[in-house]
Short mmCIF file of C-alpha atoms and ligand atoms in Angstrom, two decimals:
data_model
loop_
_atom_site.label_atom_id
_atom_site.label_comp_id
_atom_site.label_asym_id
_atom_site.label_seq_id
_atom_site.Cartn_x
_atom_site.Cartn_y
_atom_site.Cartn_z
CA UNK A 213 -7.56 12.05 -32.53
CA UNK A 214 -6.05 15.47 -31.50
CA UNK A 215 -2.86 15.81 -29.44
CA UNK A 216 -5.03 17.49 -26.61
CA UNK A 217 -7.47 14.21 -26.19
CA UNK A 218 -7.51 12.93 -22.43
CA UNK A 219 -5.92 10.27 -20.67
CA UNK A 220 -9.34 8.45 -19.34
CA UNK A 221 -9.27 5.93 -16.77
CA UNK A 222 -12.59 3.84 -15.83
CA UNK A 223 -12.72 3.04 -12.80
CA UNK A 224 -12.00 5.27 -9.76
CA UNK A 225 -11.01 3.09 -6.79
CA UNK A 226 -7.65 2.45 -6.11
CA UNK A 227 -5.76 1.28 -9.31
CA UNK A 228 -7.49 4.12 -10.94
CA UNK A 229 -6.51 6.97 -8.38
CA UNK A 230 -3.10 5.90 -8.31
CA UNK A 231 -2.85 5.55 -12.02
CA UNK A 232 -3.69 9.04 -11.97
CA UNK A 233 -1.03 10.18 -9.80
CA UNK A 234 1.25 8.39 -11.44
CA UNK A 235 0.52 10.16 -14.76
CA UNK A 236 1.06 13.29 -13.13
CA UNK A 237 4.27 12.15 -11.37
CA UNK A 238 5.62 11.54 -14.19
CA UNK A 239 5.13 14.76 -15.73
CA UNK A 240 2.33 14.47 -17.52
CA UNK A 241 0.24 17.61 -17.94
CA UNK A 242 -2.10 17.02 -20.08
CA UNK A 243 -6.38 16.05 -19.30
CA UNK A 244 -6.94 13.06 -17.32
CA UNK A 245 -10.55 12.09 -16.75
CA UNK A 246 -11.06 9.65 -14.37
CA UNK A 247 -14.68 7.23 -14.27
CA UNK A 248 -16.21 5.86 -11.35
CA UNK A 249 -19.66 3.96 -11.05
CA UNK A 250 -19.82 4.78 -7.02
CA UNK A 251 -20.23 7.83 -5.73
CA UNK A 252 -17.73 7.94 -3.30
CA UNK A 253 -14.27 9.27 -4.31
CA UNK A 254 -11.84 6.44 -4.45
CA UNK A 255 -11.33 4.47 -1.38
CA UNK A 256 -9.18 1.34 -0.53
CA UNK A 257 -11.29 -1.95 0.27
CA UNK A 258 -8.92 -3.38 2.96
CA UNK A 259 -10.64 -1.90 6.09
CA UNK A 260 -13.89 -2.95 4.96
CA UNK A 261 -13.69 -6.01 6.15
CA UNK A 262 -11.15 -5.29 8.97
CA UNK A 263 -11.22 -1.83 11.05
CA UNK A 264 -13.95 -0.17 9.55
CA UNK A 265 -15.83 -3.12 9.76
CA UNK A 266 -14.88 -3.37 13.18
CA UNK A 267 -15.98 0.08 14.15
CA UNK A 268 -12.31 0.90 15.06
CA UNK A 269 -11.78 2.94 11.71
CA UNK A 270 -13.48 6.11 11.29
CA UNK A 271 -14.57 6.69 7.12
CA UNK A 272 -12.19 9.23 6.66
CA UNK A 273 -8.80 6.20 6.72
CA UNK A 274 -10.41 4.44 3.70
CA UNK A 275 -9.88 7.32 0.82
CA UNK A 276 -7.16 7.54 -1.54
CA UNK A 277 -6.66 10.96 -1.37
CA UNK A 278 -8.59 13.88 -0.23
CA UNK A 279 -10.80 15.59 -2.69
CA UNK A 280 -9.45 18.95 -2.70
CA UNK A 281 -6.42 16.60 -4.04
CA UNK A 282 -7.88 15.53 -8.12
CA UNK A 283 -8.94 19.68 -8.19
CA UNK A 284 -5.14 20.73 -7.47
CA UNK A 285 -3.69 18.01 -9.53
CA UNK A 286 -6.23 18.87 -12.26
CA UNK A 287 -7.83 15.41 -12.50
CA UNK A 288 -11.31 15.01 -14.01
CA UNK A 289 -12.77 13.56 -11.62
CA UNK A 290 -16.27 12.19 -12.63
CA UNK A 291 -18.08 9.69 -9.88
CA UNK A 292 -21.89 8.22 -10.19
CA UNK A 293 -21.32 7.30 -13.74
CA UNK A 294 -20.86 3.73 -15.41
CA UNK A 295 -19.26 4.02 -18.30
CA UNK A 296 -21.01 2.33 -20.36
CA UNK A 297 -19.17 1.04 -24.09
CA UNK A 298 -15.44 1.68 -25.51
CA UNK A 299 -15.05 2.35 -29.26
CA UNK A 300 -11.29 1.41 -29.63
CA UNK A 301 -11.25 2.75 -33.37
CA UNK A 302 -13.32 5.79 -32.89
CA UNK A 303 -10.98 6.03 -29.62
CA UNK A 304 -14.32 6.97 -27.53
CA UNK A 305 -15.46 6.03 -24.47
CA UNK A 306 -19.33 6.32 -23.84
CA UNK A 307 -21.40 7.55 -20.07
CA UNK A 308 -24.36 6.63 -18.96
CA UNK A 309 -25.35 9.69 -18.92
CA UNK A 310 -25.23 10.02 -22.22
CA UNK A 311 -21.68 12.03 -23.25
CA UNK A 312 -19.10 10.70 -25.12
CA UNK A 313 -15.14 11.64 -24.09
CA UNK A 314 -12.40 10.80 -26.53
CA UNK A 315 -9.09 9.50 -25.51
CA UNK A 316 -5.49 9.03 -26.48
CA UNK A 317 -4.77 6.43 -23.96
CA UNK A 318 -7.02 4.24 -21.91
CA UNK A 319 -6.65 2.90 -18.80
CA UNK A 320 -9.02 -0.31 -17.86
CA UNK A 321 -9.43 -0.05 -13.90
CA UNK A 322 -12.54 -1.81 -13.75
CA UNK A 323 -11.57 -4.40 -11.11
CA UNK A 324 -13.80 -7.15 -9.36
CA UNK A 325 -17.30 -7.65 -8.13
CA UNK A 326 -18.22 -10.61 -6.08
CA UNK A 327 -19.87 -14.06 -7.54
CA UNK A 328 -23.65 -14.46 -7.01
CA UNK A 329 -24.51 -17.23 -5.29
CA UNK A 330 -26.47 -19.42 -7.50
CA UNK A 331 -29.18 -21.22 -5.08
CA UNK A 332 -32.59 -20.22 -4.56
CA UNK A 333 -33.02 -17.84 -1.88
CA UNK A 334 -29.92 -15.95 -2.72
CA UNK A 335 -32.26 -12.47 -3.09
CA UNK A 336 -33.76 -12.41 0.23
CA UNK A 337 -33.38 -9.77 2.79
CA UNK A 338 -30.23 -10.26 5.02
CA UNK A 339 -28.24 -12.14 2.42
CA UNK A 340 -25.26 -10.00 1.77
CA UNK A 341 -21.97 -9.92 0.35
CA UNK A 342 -18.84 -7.13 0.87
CA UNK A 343 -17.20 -5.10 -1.68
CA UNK A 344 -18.18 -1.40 -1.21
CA UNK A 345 -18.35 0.84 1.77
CA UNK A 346 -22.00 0.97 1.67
CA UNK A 347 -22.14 -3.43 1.86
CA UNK A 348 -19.47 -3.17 4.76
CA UNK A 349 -22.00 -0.40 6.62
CA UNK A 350 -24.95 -2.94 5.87
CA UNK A 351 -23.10 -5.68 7.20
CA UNK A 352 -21.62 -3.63 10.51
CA UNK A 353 -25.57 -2.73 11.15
CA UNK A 354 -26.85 -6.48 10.80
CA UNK A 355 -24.08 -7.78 12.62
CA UNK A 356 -25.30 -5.18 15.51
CA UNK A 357 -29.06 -7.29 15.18
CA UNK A 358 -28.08 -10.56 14.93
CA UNK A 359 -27.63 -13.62 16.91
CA UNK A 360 -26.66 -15.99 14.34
CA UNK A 361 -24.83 -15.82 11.00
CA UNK A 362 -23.94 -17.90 8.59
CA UNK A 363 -20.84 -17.09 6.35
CA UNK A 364 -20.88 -19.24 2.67
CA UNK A 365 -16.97 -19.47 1.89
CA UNK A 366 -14.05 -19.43 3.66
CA UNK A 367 -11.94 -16.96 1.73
CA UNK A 368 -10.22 -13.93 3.23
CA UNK A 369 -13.39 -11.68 3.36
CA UNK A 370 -15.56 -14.90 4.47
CA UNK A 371 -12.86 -15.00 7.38
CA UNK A 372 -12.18 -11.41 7.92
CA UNK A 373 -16.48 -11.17 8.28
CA UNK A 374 -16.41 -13.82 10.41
CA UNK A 375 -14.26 -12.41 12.85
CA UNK A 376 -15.73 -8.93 12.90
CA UNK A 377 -18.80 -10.74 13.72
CA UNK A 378 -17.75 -12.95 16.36
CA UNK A 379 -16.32 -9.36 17.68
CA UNK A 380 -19.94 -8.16 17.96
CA UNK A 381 -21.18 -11.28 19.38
CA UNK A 382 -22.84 -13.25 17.14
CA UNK A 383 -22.65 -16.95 16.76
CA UNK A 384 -20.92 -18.11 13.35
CA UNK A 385 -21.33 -20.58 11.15
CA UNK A 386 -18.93 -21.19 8.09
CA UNK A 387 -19.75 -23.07 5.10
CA UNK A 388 -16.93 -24.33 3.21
CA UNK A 389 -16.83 -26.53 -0.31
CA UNK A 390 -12.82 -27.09 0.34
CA UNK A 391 -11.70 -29.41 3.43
CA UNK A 392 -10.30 -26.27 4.83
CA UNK A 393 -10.54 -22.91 4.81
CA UNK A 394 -7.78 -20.89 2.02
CA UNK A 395 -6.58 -24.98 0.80
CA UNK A 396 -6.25 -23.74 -2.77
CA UNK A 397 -3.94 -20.85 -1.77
CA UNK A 398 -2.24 -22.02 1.20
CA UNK A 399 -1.81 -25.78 1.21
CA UNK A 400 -3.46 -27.92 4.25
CA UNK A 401 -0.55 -27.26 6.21
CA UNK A 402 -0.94 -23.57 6.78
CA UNK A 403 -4.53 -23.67 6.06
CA UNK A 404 -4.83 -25.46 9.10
CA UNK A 405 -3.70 -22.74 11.06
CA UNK A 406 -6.48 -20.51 10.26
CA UNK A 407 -8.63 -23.42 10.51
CA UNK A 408 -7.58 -23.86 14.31
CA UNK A 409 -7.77 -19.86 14.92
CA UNK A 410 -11.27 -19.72 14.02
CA UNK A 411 -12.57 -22.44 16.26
CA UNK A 412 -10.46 -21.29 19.09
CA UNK A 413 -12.99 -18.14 18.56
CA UNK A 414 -15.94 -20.16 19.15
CA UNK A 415 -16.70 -20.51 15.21
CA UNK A 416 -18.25 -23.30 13.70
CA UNK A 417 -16.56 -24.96 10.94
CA UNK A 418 -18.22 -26.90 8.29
CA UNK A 419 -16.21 -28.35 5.38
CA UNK A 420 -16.87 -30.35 2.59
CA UNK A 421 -20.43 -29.15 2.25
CA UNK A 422 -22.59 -28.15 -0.49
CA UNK A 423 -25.21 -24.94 -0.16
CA UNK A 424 -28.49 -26.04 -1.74
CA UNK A 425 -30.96 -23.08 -0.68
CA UNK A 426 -31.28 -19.98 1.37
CA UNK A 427 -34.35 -20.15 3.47
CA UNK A 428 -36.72 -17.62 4.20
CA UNK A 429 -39.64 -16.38 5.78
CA UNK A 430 -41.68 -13.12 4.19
CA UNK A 431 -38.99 -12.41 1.66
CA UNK A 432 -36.46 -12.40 5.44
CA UNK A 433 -33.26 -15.36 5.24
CA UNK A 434 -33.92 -17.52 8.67
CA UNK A 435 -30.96 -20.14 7.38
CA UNK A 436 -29.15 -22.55 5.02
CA UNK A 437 -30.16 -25.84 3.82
CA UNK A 438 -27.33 -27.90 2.57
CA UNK A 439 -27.45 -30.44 -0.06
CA UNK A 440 -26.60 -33.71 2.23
CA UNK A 441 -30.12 -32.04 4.33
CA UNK A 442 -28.63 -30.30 7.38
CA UNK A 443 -30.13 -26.72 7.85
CA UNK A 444 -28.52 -24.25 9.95
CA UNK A 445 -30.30 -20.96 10.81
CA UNK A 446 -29.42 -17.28 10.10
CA UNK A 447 -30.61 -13.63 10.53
CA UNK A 448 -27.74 -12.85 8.25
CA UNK A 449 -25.94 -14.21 5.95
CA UNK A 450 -23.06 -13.43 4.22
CA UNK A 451 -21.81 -14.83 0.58
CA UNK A 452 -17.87 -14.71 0.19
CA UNK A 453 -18.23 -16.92 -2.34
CA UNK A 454 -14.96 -14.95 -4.48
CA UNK A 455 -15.14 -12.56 -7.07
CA UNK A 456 -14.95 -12.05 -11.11
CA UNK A 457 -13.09 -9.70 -13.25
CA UNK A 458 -15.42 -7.06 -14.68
CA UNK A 459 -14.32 -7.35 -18.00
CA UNK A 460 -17.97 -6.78 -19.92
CA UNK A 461 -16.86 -3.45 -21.38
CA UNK A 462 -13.48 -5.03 -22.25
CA UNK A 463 -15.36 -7.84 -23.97
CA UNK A 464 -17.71 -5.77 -26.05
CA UNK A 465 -14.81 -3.93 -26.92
CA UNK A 466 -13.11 -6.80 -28.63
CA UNK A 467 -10.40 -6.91 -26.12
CA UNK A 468 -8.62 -10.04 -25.58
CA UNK A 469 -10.48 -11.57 -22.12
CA UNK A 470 -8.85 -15.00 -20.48
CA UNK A 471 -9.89 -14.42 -16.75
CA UNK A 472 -9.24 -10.97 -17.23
CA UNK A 473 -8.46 -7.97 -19.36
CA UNK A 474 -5.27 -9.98 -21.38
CA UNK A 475 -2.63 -7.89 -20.84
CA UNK A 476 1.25 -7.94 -21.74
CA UNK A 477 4.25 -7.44 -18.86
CA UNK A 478 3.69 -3.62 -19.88
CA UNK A 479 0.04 -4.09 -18.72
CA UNK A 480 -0.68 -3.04 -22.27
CA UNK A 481 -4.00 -4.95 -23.77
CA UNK A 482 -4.41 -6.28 -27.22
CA UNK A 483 -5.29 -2.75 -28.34
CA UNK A 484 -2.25 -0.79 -28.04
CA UNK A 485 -3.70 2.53 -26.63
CA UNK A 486 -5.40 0.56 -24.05
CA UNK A 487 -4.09 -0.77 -20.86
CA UNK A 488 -5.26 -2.42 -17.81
CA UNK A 489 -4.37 -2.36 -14.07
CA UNK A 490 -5.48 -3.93 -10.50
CA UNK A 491 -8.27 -6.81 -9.97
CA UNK A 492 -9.15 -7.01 -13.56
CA UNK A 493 -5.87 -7.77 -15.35
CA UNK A 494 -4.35 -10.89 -16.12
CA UNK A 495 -0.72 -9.76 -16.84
CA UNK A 496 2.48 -11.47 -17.98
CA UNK A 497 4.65 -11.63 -15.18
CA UNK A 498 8.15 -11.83 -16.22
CA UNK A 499 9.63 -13.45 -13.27
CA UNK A 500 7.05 -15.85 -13.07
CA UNK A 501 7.04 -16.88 -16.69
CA UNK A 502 3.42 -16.82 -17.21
CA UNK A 503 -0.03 -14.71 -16.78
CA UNK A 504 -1.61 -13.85 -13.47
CA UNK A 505 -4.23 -12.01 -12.28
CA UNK A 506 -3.82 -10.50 -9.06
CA UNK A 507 -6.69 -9.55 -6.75
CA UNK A 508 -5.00 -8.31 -3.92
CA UNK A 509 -4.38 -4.53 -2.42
CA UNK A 510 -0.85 -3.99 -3.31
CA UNK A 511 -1.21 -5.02 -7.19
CA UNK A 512 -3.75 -2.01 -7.45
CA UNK A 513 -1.14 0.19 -5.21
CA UNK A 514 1.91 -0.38 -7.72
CA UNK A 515 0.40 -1.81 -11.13
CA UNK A 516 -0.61 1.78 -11.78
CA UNK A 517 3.00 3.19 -11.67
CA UNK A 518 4.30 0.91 -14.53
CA UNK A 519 1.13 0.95 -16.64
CA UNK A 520 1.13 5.46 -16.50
CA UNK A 521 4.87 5.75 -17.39
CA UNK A 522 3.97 2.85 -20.35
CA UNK A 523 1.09 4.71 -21.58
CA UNK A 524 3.70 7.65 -21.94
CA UNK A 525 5.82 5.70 -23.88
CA UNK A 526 8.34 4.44 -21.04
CA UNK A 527 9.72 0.91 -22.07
CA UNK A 528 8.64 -0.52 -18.46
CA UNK A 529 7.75 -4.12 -16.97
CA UNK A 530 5.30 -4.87 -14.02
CA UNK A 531 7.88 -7.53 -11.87
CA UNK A 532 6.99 -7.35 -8.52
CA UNK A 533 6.39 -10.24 -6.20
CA UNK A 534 2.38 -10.40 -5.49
CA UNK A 535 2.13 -9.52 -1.64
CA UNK A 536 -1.16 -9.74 0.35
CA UNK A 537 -2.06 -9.18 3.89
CA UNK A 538 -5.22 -9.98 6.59
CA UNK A 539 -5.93 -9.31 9.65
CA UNK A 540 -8.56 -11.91 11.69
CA UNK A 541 -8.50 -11.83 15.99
CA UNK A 542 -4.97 -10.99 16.82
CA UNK A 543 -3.88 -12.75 14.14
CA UNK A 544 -1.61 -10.27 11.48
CA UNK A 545 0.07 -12.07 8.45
CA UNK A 546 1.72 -10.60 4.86
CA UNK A 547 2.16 -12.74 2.37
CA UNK A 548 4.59 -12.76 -0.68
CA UNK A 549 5.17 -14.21 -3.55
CA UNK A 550 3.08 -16.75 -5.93
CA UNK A 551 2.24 -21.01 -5.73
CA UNK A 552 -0.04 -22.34 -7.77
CA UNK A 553 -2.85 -24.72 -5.86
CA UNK A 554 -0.63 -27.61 -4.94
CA UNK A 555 2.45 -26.63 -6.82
CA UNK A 556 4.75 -26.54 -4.10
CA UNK A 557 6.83 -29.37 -2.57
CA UNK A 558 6.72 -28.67 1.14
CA UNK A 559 6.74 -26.50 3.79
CA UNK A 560 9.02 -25.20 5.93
CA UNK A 561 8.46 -23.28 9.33
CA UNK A 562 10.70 -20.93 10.98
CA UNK A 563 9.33 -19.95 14.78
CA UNK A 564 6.08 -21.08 17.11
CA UNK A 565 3.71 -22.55 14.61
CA UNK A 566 1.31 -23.05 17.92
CA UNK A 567 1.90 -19.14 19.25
CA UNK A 568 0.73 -18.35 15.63
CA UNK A 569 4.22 -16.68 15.71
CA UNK A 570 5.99 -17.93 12.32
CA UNK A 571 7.42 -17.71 9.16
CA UNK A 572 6.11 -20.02 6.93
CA UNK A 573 8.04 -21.01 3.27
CA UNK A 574 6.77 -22.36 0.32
CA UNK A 575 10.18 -24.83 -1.27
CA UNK A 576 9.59 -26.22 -4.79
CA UNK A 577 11.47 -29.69 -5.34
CA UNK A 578 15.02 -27.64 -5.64
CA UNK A 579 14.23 -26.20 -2.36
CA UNK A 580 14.00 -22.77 -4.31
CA UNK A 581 11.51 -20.29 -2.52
CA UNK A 582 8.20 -19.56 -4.08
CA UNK A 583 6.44 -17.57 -1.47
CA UNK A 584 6.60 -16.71 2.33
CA UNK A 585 3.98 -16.00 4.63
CA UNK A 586 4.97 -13.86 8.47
CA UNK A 587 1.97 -14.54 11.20
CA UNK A 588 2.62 -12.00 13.87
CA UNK A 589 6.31 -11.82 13.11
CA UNK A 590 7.17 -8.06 11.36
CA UNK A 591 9.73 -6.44 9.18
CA UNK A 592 10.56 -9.72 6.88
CA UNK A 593 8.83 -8.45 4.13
CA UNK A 594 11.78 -7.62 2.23
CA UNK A 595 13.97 -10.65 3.05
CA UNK A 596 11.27 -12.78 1.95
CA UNK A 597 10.80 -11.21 -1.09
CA UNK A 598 14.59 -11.19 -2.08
CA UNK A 599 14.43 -14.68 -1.37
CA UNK A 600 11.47 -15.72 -3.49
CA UNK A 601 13.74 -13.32 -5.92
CA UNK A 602 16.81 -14.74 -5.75
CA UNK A 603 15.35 -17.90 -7.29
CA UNK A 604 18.22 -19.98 -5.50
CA UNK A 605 18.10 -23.04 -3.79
CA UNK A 606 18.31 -22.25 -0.12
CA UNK A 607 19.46 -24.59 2.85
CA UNK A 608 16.10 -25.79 4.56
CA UNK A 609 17.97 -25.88 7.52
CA UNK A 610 19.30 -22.21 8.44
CA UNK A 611 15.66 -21.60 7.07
CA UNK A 612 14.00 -22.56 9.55
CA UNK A 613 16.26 -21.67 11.93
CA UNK A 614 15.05 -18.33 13.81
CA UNK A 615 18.61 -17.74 14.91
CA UNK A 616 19.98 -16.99 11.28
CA UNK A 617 19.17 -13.68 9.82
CA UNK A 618 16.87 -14.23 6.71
CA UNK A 619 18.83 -11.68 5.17
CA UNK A 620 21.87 -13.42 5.14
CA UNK A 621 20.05 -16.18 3.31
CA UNK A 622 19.13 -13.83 0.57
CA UNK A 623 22.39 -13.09 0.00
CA UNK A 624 24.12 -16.83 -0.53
C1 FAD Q 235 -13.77 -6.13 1.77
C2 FAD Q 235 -12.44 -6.28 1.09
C3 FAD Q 235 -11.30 -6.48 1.83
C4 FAD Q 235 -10.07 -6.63 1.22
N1 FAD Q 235 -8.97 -6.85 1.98
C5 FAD Q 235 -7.77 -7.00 1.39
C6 FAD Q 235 -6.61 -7.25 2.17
O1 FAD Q 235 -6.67 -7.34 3.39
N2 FAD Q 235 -5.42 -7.38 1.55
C7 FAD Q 235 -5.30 -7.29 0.20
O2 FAD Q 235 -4.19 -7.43 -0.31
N3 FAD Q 235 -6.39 -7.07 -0.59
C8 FAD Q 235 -7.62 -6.91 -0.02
N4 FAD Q 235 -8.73 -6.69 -0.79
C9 FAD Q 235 -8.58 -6.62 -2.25
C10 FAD Q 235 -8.33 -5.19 -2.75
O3 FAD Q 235 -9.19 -4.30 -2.13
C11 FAD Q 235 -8.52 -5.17 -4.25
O4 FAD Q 235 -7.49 -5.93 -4.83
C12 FAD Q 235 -8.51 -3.75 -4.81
O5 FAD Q 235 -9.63 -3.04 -4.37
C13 FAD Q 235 -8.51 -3.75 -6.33
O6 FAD Q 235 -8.53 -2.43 -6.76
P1 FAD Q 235 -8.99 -2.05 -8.23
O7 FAD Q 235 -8.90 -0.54 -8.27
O8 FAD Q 235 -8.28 -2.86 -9.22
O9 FAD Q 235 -10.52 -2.51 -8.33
P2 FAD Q 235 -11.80 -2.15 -7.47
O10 FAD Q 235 -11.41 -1.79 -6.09
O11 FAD Q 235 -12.77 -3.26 -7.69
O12 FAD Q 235 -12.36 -0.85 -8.18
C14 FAD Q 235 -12.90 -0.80 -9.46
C15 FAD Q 235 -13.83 0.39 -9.54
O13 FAD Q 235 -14.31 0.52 -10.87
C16 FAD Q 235 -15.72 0.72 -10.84
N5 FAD Q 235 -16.28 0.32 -12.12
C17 FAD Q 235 -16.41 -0.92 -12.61
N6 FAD Q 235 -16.96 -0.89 -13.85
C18 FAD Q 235 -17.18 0.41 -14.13
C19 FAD Q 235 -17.74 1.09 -15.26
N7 FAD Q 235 -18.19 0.43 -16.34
N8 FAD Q 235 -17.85 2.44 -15.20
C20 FAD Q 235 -17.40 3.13 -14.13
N9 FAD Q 235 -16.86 2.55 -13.05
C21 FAD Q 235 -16.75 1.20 -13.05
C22 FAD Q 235 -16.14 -0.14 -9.66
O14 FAD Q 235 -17.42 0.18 -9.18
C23 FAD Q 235 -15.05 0.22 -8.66
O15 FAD Q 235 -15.34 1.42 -8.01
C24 FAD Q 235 -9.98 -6.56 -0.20
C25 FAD Q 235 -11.16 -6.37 -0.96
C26 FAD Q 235 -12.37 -6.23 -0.33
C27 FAD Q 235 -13.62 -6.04 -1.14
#
């Protein structure tokens, strides 16, 4: 290893663009080569499902930076290649094209690719699933053709789709395993509100059920058949059925893997020249006292920041608060801070639950805040997250209590 080897990132989507320009914000001048698998420069995922998806967000919004940018800040910027193998002790990262590049540091920016759903049918024509532009372009066309869709999994992109296609008219069906739609991350009682949003839109809800097949006609979907027997039909249909960490080249690497790269509170794997960052790392949060893996927009935003200036030699810690948005109808909500499925001990709300105009609080038995969520209320953000800070008991009271300033609660 020479002093002039490259600082190589795989993956160029968000984490990886921004881990970029965070190497060169702070200071470092040396090569960077930066490895995408799509051909598009990096882009942020968001409006897929939203505004671009909608047709109200022209391409341009969804890219990272312009490409005149990676020239000027002397970033190697090479898309349409997988990298395909990383030889930690030869420090050597292998293309599919064939070249090998050497590094100093690595940066694992592989992120997430969505679950397969595993029932026959699942290959025919019109069964589709959302994670790059060229999937949310598919999806905009069909959703232009079709009368009836059928959306497996009631997620955030299995809502977000379903919205965008109730926008261009179609009639919606939503299969759901859970008894409502986000349970595991929300809780019934605030699951319930996106529950009662959707069917206001004319969607129909189906919980509890269990896909058995995709149905088709000359290689075509025309529906679902569940396992208790019901069939519902489709021109399209879309699986949101959650994604996995894509940790192969991690794993053939001999990285430590549990859901995810393994990384430490310095994002720093079990290799200490690489790191990871975004979707596919399962990091020690300090604040939280344990490992999570994050596979939300604003991780791959910041993550990048701490793991550059730690791959420089910075003694740095990733701490912040996990915050996630959506947008579905005229329905905007951020959300901050972390609960485990069902490890919360109530809920308290602050405004017009039935306007869809609230705060809503996750309290753990101490009445200590573990997360917030704002529906169509703005600029809490950063209350909330001082709160879920804080790590004080707060009085359940004044919090739901629209008339004292959320700020002032941080602050007792
Ligand atoms: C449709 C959609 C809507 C979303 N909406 C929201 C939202 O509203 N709010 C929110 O908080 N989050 C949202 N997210 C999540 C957010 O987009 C992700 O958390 C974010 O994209 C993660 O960024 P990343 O850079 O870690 O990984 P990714 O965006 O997955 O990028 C990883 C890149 O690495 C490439 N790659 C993988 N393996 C290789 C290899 N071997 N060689 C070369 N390249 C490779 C991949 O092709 C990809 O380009 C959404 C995601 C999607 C798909």
């Amino acid at each position: 290893m020479t002093a002039d080897m490259p600082y190589v990132i795989i993956g160029a989507s968000l984490a990886g663009a921004k881990a970029a320009e965070a190497l060169r914000d702070a200071g470092f001048d040396g090569p960077i080569t930066l490895i995408g698998n799509e051909n598009d420069r990096p882009y942020e995922r968001p409006p897929l499902s939203k505004g671009y998806l909608l047709g109200s967000s022209e391409r341009d919004v969804i890219y990272v930076h312009p490409l005149q940018w990676y020239a000027d800040s002397g970033i190697d910027l090479r898309l349409g290649v997988e990298a395909t193998s990383i030889d930690p002790a030869a420090h050597q990262v292998s293309l599919a094209d064939g070249s090998t590049i050497g590094y100093a540091k690595l940066l694992i920016a592989t992120g997430s690719s969505p679950r397969r759903l595993q029932v026959p049918g699942s290959d025919l024509d019109g069964v589709l699933s959302l994670r790059r532009v060229g999937d949310s372009d598919q999806i905009k066309k069909a959703f232009e053709e079709a009368s009836r869709v059928v959306v497996i999994g009631a997620g955030w992109i299995g809502l977000e789709t379903t919205a965008a296609a109730r926008a261009a008219g179609a009639d919606v069906t939503v299969l759901e395993m859970a008894e409502l739609p986000l349970v595991r991350v929300l809780g019934p009682e605030v699951a319930q509100v996106f529950a009662d949003l959707h069917t206001e839109h004319g969607v129909d809800l189906q919980f509890g059920v269990q896909v058995a097949e995709i149905t088709g006609h000359d290689g075509k979907v025309t529906g679902v058949r569940l396992a208790d027997g019901r069939t519902f039909e489709a021109d399209t249909v879309i699986a949101a059925v959650g994604i996995t960490p894509n940790t192969e080249l991690a794993t053939a690497a001999g990285l430590e893997i549990d859901n995810g790269v393994r990384v430490d509170a310095q994002l720093r794997s079990s290799d200490p020249d690489i790191y990871a960052a975004g979707d596919v790392a399962n990091a020690y949060h300090p604040l939280l006292g344990r490992r999570i893996r994050v596979e939300h927009w604003a991780n791959a935003l910041n993550q990048p920041q701490t793991a550059a200036r730690a791959m420089l030699g910075e003694d740095v810690s990733y701490d912040r608060m996990p915050y996630f948005f959506t947008d579905q109808y005229d329905l905007g909500m951020e959300y901050t801070g972390f609960v485990e499925p069902g490890g919360y001990s109530r809920v308290v709300f602050r405004g017009d639950k039935e306007r869809r105009e609230f705060v809503a609080f996750w309290l753990d038995q101490d009445d200590r805040v573990l997360a917030g969520m704002n529906v169509n209320v703005w600029d809490v953000t950063d209350a909330i997250r001082e709160l879920v800070r804080g790590g004080q008991p707060v009085d359940a009271g004044k919090l739901a209590d629209p008339a004292v300033p959320l700020d002032s609660l941080a602050s007792s």
